[in-house]
PDB file of C-alpha atoms and ligand atoms in Angstrom:
ATOM      1  CA  MET N   1     123.152 222.515  41.807  1.00 54.00           C
ATOM      2  CA  ALA N   2     123.841 222.318  45.497  1.00 58.00           C
ATOM      3  CA  ARG N   3     123.808 218.793  46.910  1.00 60.00           C
ATOM      4  CA  ILE N   4     121.221 218.192  49.590  1.00 61.00           C
ATOM      5  CA  VAL N   5     122.795 216.869  52.749  1.00 69.00           C
ATOM      6  CA  ASN N   6     120.662 214.994  55.100  1.00 86.00           C
ATOM      7  CA  ASP N   7     120.220 217.255  58.190  1.00 94.00           C
ATOM      8  CA  TRP N   8     118.328 216.221  61.301  1.00 96.00           C
ATOM      9  CA  ARG N   9     117.664 219.830  62.006  1.00 96.00           C
ATOM     10  CA  ILE N  10     115.590 220.217  58.861  1.00 96.00           C
ATOM     11  CA  ASP N  11     113.817 216.808  59.399  1.00 96.00           C
ATOM     12  CA  LEU N  12     112.838 217.965  62.832  1.00 97.00           C
ATOM     13  CA  MET N  13     111.499 221.267  61.782  1.00 97.00           C
ATOM     14  CA  ARG N  14     109.407 219.574  58.694  1.00 96.00           C
ATOM     15  CA  ALA N  15     108.102 216.919  61.119  1.00 97.00           C
ATOM     16  CA  HIS N  16     106.579 219.648  63.357  1.00 97.00           C
ATOM     17  CA  PRO N  17     105.114 222.094  60.829  1.00 96.00           C
ATOM     18  CA  ARG N  18     102.917 223.843  63.324  1.00 97.00           C
ATOM     19  CA  LEU N  19     106.029 225.119  65.269  1.00 98.00           C
ATOM     20  CA  PHE N  20     108.392 226.167  62.667  1.00 97.00           C
ATOM     21  CA  GLU N  21     108.282 228.661  59.893  1.00 95.00           C
ATOM     22  CA  ILE N  22     110.604 226.987  57.327  1.00 94.00           C
ATOM     23  CA  VAL N  23     112.515 228.976  54.692  1.00 94.00           C
ATOM     24  CA  ALA N  24     111.630 226.830  51.723  1.00 90.00           C
ATOM     25  CA  GLU N  25     114.682 227.749  49.557  1.00 92.00           C
ATOM     26  CA  GLU N  26     117.135 227.776  52.421  1.00 92.00           C
ATOM     27  CA  PRO N  27     115.833 225.760  55.480  1.00 92.00           C
ATOM     28  CA  LYS N  28     118.980 226.659  57.489  1.00 92.00           C
ATOM     29  CA  HIS N  29     118.368 230.197  57.494  1.00 93.00           C
ATOM     30  CA  SER N  30     114.685 229.566  59.248  1.00 95.00           C
ATOM     31  CA  PHE N  31     114.811 231.464  62.462  1.00 94.00           C
ATOM     32  CA  GLY N  32     113.951 228.167  64.403  1.00 96.00           C
ATOM     33  CA  TYR N  33     116.850 225.994  62.897  1.00 97.00           C
ATOM     34  CA  PRO N  34     118.313 224.399  65.980  1.00 97.00           C
ATOM     35  CA  LEU N  35     121.759 225.476  66.600  1.00 96.00           C
ATOM     36  CA  CYS N  36     123.107 222.628  68.744  1.00 96.00           C
ATOM     37  CA  GLU N  37     124.313 219.052  68.191  1.00 96.00           C
ATOM     38  CA  ALA N  38     122.518 215.815  67.226  1.00 97.00           C
ATOM     39  CA  GLY N  39     122.505 214.607  70.819  1.00 98.00           C
ATOM     40  CA  TRP N  40     119.675 217.053  71.949  1.00 98.00           C
ATOM     41  CA  ARG N  41     117.444 216.027  69.153  1.00 97.00           C
ATOM     42  CA  ASP N  42     115.505 213.645  71.586  1.00 97.00           C
ATOM     43  CA  VAL N  43     115.187 216.557  73.884  1.00 98.00           C
ATOM     44  CA  MET N  44     113.415 218.491  70.955  1.00 98.00           C
ATOM     45  CA  GLU N  45     111.425 215.863  69.848  1.00 98.00           C
ATOM     46  CA  ARG N  46     109.818 215.557  73.220  1.00 98.00           C
ATOM     47  CA  LEU N  47     109.423 219.507  73.548  1.00 98.00           C
ATOM     48  CA  CYS N  48     107.551 219.517  70.383  1.00 98.00           C
ATOM     49  CA  VAL N  49     105.358 216.698  71.109  1.00 98.00           C
ATOM     50  CA  ARG N  50     104.390 218.475  74.254  1.00 98.00           C
ATOM     51  CA  ILE N  51     103.814 221.877  72.640  1.00 98.00           C
ATOM     52  CA  GLU N  52     101.584 220.235  70.028  1.00 98.00           C
ATOM     53  CA  ASP N  53      99.626 218.701  72.855  1.00 98.00           C
ATOM     54  CA  THR N  54      99.168 222.018  74.418  1.00 98.00           C
ATOM     55  CA  LEU N  55      98.251 224.098  71.653  1.00 98.00           C
ATOM     56  CA  GLN N  56      94.480 224.804  71.267  1.00 97.00           C
ATOM     57  CA  ASP N  57      92.564 225.352  68.024  1.00 97.00           C
ATOM     58  CA  GLY N  58      93.454 229.256  66.750  1.00 97.00           C
ATOM     59  CA  GLU N  59      96.554 229.624  68.707  1.00 98.00           C
ATOM     60  CA  THR N  60      99.749 230.062  67.177  1.00 97.00           C
ATOM     61  CA  PHE N  61     103.382 229.092  67.838  1.00 98.00           C
ATOM     62  CA  GLN N  62     106.681 229.456  66.211  1.00 98.00           C
ATOM     63  CA  PHE N  63     110.213 228.775  67.406  1.00 98.00           C
ATOM     64  CA  VAL N  64     112.288 231.885  66.700  1.00 97.00           C
ATOM     65  CA  ARG N  65     115.677 230.462  68.230  1.00 97.00           C
ATOM     66  CA  ILE N  66     116.827 227.347  69.454  1.00 98.00           C
ATOM     67  CA  LYS N  67     120.774 227.448  70.695  1.00 97.00           C
ATOM     68  CA  GLN N  68     123.172 225.766  73.057  1.00 97.00           C
ATOM     69  CA  LYS N  69     124.015 228.630  75.587  1.00 96.00           C
ATOM     70  CA  PHE N  70     126.252 228.120  78.781  1.00 94.00           C
ATOM     71  CA  GLY N  71     126.001 224.393  78.019  1.00 95.00           C
ATOM     72  CA  VAL N  72     122.358 223.961  77.778  1.00 97.00           C
ATOM     73  CA  ALA N  73     119.711 224.339  75.381  1.00 98.00           C
ATOM     74  CA  ARG N  74     117.742 227.613  75.044  1.00 97.00           C
ATOM     75  CA  PHE N  75     114.464 228.193  73.290  1.00 97.00           C
ATOM     76  CA  ASP N  76     112.782 231.359  72.316  1.00 97.00           C
ATOM     77  CA  TRP N  77     109.346 231.423  70.518  1.00 98.00           C
ATOM     78  CA  ASP N  78     106.882 233.772  69.575  1.00 97.00           C
ATOM     79  CA  GLY N  79     103.057 233.101  69.148  1.00 97.00           C
ATOM     80  CA  GLU N  80      99.576 233.950  70.358  1.00 98.00           C
ATOM     81  CA  VAL N  81      98.418 231.603  73.012  1.00 98.00           C
ATOM     82  CA  SER N  82      95.996 231.740  76.103  1.00 97.00           C
ATOM     83  CA  ASP N  83      97.726 232.348  79.406  1.00 96.00           C
ATOM     84  CA  GLN N  84      96.993 228.761  80.413  1.00 97.00           C
ATOM     85  CA  THR N  85      98.945 227.557  77.214  1.00 98.00           C
ATOM     86  CA  ARG N  86     101.651 229.784  77.938  1.00 97.00           C
ATOM     87  CA  LEU N  87     102.189 228.436  81.200  1.00 97.00           C
ATOM     88  CA  ARG N  88     102.109 224.800  79.768  1.00 97.00           C
ATOM     89  CA  ILE N  89     104.662 225.858  77.209  1.00 98.00           C
ATOM     90  CA  LEU N  90     107.014 227.139  80.106  1.00 97.00           C
ATOM     91  CA  GLU N  91     106.793 223.847  81.858  1.00 97.00           C
ATOM     92  CA  ALA N  92     107.445 221.965  78.620  1.00 98.00           C
ATOM     93  CA  ILE N  93     110.448 224.290  77.869  1.00 98.00           C
ATOM     94  CA  ASN N  94     111.773 223.911  81.407  1.00 97.00           C
ATOM     95  CA  LEU N  95     111.690 220.090  81.039  1.00 98.00           C
ATOM     96  CA  ALA N  96     113.569 220.456  77.833  1.00 98.00           C
ATOM     97  CA  VAL N  97     116.055 222.651  79.423  1.00 97.00           C
ATOM     98  CA  ALA N  98     116.633 220.304  82.401  1.00 97.00           C
ATOM     99  CA  ARG N  99     117.145 217.387  79.930  1.00 98.00           C
ATOM    100  CA  SER N 100     119.645 219.197  77.853  1.00 98.00           C
ATOM    101  CA  ALA N 101     121.708 219.943  81.193  1.00 97.00           C
ATOM    102  CA  CYS N 102     122.142 216.191  81.657  1.00 97.00           C
ATOM    103  CA  SER N 103     122.366 214.762  78.036  1.00 98.00           C
ATOM    104  CA  CYS N 104     125.502 214.953  76.117  1.00 97.00           C
ATOM    105  CA  GLU N 105     125.077 217.242  73.254  1.00 97.00           C
ATOM    106  CA  ILE N 106     127.081 214.956  70.842  1.00 97.00           C
ATOM    107  CA  CYS N 107     125.392 211.611  71.425  1.00 97.00           C
ATOM    108  CA  GLY N 108     122.410 211.903  73.721  1.00 97.00           C
ATOM    109  CA  ALA N 109     123.778 209.757  76.419  1.00 97.00           C
ATOM    110  CA  GLU N 110     123.681 210.731  80.055  1.00 97.00           C
ATOM    111  CA  GLY N 111     126.029 213.713  80.795  1.00 96.00           C
ATOM    112  CA  ARG N 112     127.212 216.518  82.786  1.00 96.00           C
ATOM    113  CA  LEU N 113     128.352 220.070  82.575  1.00 96.00           C
ATOM    114  CA  TYR N 114     132.086 220.560  81.658  1.00 96.00           C
ATOM    115  CA  SER N 115     134.331 223.506  81.288  1.00 95.00           C
ATOM    116  CA  ASN N 116     137.036 223.698  78.636  1.00 90.00           C
ATOM    117  CA  ARG N 117     139.012 226.943  79.399  1.00 89.00           C
ATOM    118  CA  GLY N 118     135.759 228.391  80.489  1.00 88.00           C
ATOM    119  CA  TRP N 119     133.592 227.217  77.557  1.00 91.00           C
ATOM    120  CA  LEU N 120     130.681 225.302  78.814  1.00 95.00           C
ATOM    121  CA  ALA N 121     129.076 222.107  77.230  1.00 96.00           C
ATOM    122  CA  THR N 122     127.045 219.093  78.468  1.00 97.00           C
ATOM    123  CA  ARG N 123     128.760 215.931  77.680  1.00 96.00           C
ATOM    124  CA  CYS N 124     129.193 212.454  78.651  1.00 96.00           C
ATOM    125  CA  ALA N 125     132.699 211.384  79.594  1.00 94.00           C
ATOM    126  CA  GLU N 126     133.448 210.113  76.457  1.00 95.00           C
ATOM    127  CA  HIS N 127     132.907 213.499  74.535  1.00 95.00           C
ATOM    128  CA  ALA N 128     134.223 215.593  77.415  1.00 92.00           C
ATOM    129  CA  ALA N 129     137.415 215.891  75.415  1.00 81.00           C
ATOM    130  CA  ALA N 130     139.728 218.079  77.457  1.00 79.00           C
ATOM    131  CA  GLY N 131     137.096 219.573  79.709  1.00 88.00           C
ATOM    132  CA  ASP N 132     136.981 219.475  83.469  1.00 94.00           C
ATOM    133  CA  PRO N 133     133.822 218.741  85.133  1.00 95.00           C
ATOM    134  CA  VAL N 134     132.093 221.852  86.620  1.00 94.00           C
ATOM    135  CA  PRO N 135     131.538 221.184  90.564  1.00 93.00           C
ATOM    136  CA  VAL N 136     128.281 221.050  91.665  1.00 92.00           C
ATOM    137  CA  ARG N 137     127.396 222.082  95.070  1.00 87.00           C
ATOM    138  CA  PRO N 138     126.327 219.064  97.450  1.00 86.00           C
ATOM    139  CA  GLY N 139     122.470 218.674  97.298  1.00 84.00           C
ATOM    140  CA  TYR N 140     122.297 220.635  93.927  1.00 87.00           C
ATOM    141  CA  GLU N 141     122.783 217.584  91.506  1.00 89.00           C
ATOM    142  CA  ASN N 142     120.323 217.974  88.699  1.00 92.00           C
ATOM    143  CA  VAL N 143     118.683 221.021  90.464  1.00 93.00           C
ATOM    144  CA  ARG N 144     117.497 223.741  88.286  1.00 93.00           C
ATOM    145  CA  PHE N 145     116.490 227.233  89.126  1.00 91.00           C
ATOM    146  CA  LEU N 146     113.368 227.718  87.054  1.00 92.00           C
ATOM    147  CA  ARG N 147     110.685 230.243  86.349  1.00 92.00           C
ATOM    148  CA  ARG N 148     107.161 229.290  87.477  1.00 92.00           C
ATOM    149  CA  THR N 149     104.976 231.688  85.775  1.00 91.00           C
ATOM    150  CA  PRO N 150     105.730 233.398  82.288  1.00 90.00           C
ATOM    151  CA  GLY N 151     107.126 237.023  82.389  1.00 86.00           C
ATOM    152  CA  THR N 152     107.418 237.086  86.110  1.00 87.00           C
ATOM    153  CA  ALA N 153     110.200 236.848  88.652  1.00 89.00           C
ATOM    154  CA  ASN N 154     108.671 234.031  90.264  1.00 91.00           C
ATOM    155  CA  MET N 155     111.367 231.486  90.237  1.00 92.00           C
ATOM    156  CA  TYR N 156     111.665 227.892  92.068  1.00 92.00           C
ATOM    157  CA  TYR N 157     114.082 225.090  92.674  1.00 93.00           C
ATOM    158  CA  ALA N 158     113.335 221.828  90.967  1.00 95.00           C
ATOM    159  CA  ARG N 159     115.207 218.577  90.539  1.00 96.00           C
ATOM    160  CA  TYR N 160     114.855 216.743  87.306  1.00 97.00           C
ATOM    161  CA  ASP N 161     114.599 213.124  86.822  1.00 97.00           C
ATOM    162  CA  ARG N 162     116.006 211.927  83.640  1.00 97.00           C
ATOM    163  CA  ALA N 163     114.528 208.323  83.842  1.00 96.00           C
ATOM    164  CA  THR N 164     110.900 209.659  84.021  1.00 97.00           C
ATOM    165  CA  ASP N 165     111.565 213.058  82.309  1.00 97.00           C
ATOM    166  CA  THR N 166     109.955 215.032  85.146  1.00 97.00           C
ATOM    167  CA  LEU N 167     110.650 217.937  87.460  1.00 97.00           C
ATOM    168  CA  THR N 168     110.137 217.934  91.319  1.00 96.00           C
ATOM    169  CA  GLU N 169     109.879 221.169  93.185  1.00 94.00           C
ATOM    170  CA  VAL N 170     112.403 221.140  95.935  1.00 90.00           C
ATOM    171  CA  SER N 171     111.053 223.220  98.782  1.00 77.00           C
ATOM    172  CA  PRO N 172     111.940 225.764  99.682  1.00 69.00           C
ATOM    173  CA  ARG N 173     115.669 225.150  98.443  1.00 66.00           C
ATOM    174  CA  PRO N 174     117.915 221.988  98.234  1.00 62.00           C
ATOM    175  CA  PRO N 175     119.453 220.749 101.248  1.00 59.00           C
ATOM    176  CA  HIS N 176     122.771 222.618 102.095  1.00 57.00           C
ATOM    177  CA  GLY N 177     121.702 225.557 100.204  1.00 50.00           C
ATOM    178  CA  GLU N 178     123.698 228.544 101.252  1.00 50.00           C
ATOM    179  CA  GLU N 179     122.002 231.445  99.245  1.00 47.00           C
TER     180      GLU N 179
HETATM  181 ZN1  LIG W   1     128.406 211.718  74.628  1.00 84.96          ZN
END
């Protein structure tokens, strides 16, 4: 008989049953099983609570993929919700992505983007291993380029504040922007 190993990813999914469809026999094979390290558990807990608070009666939501890509968290979901709820889910995901981009994926401490021979990862200094910090253009520290409305090309720049877990639009773009 297979030994059951403690897995924070399965615990997370079970703690938020409205957001995850769990494969009973093999929870690791669930679509929403997070493919990232434990340092981002806090990022995901915050996101799950925000989405649960947003969902209205009769609306459905299911994570279909949670993974690390280019050093930040990425969330794909499916469901039937109102436009207003869809917008609030987008805002919650924007916050989560921004938080992942400044939180060490290994330990959860404040971190930044490192490149190890082109492999990107968000890490604290202790867990950066052999990676080199990816330079940030002056004025773009903790600034993300985010989608404003679901399913459109309407984008904006916002600065993430880790202490307050908030995004503030930078208008029209950060100082010294060259694009
Ligand atoms: Zn770390």
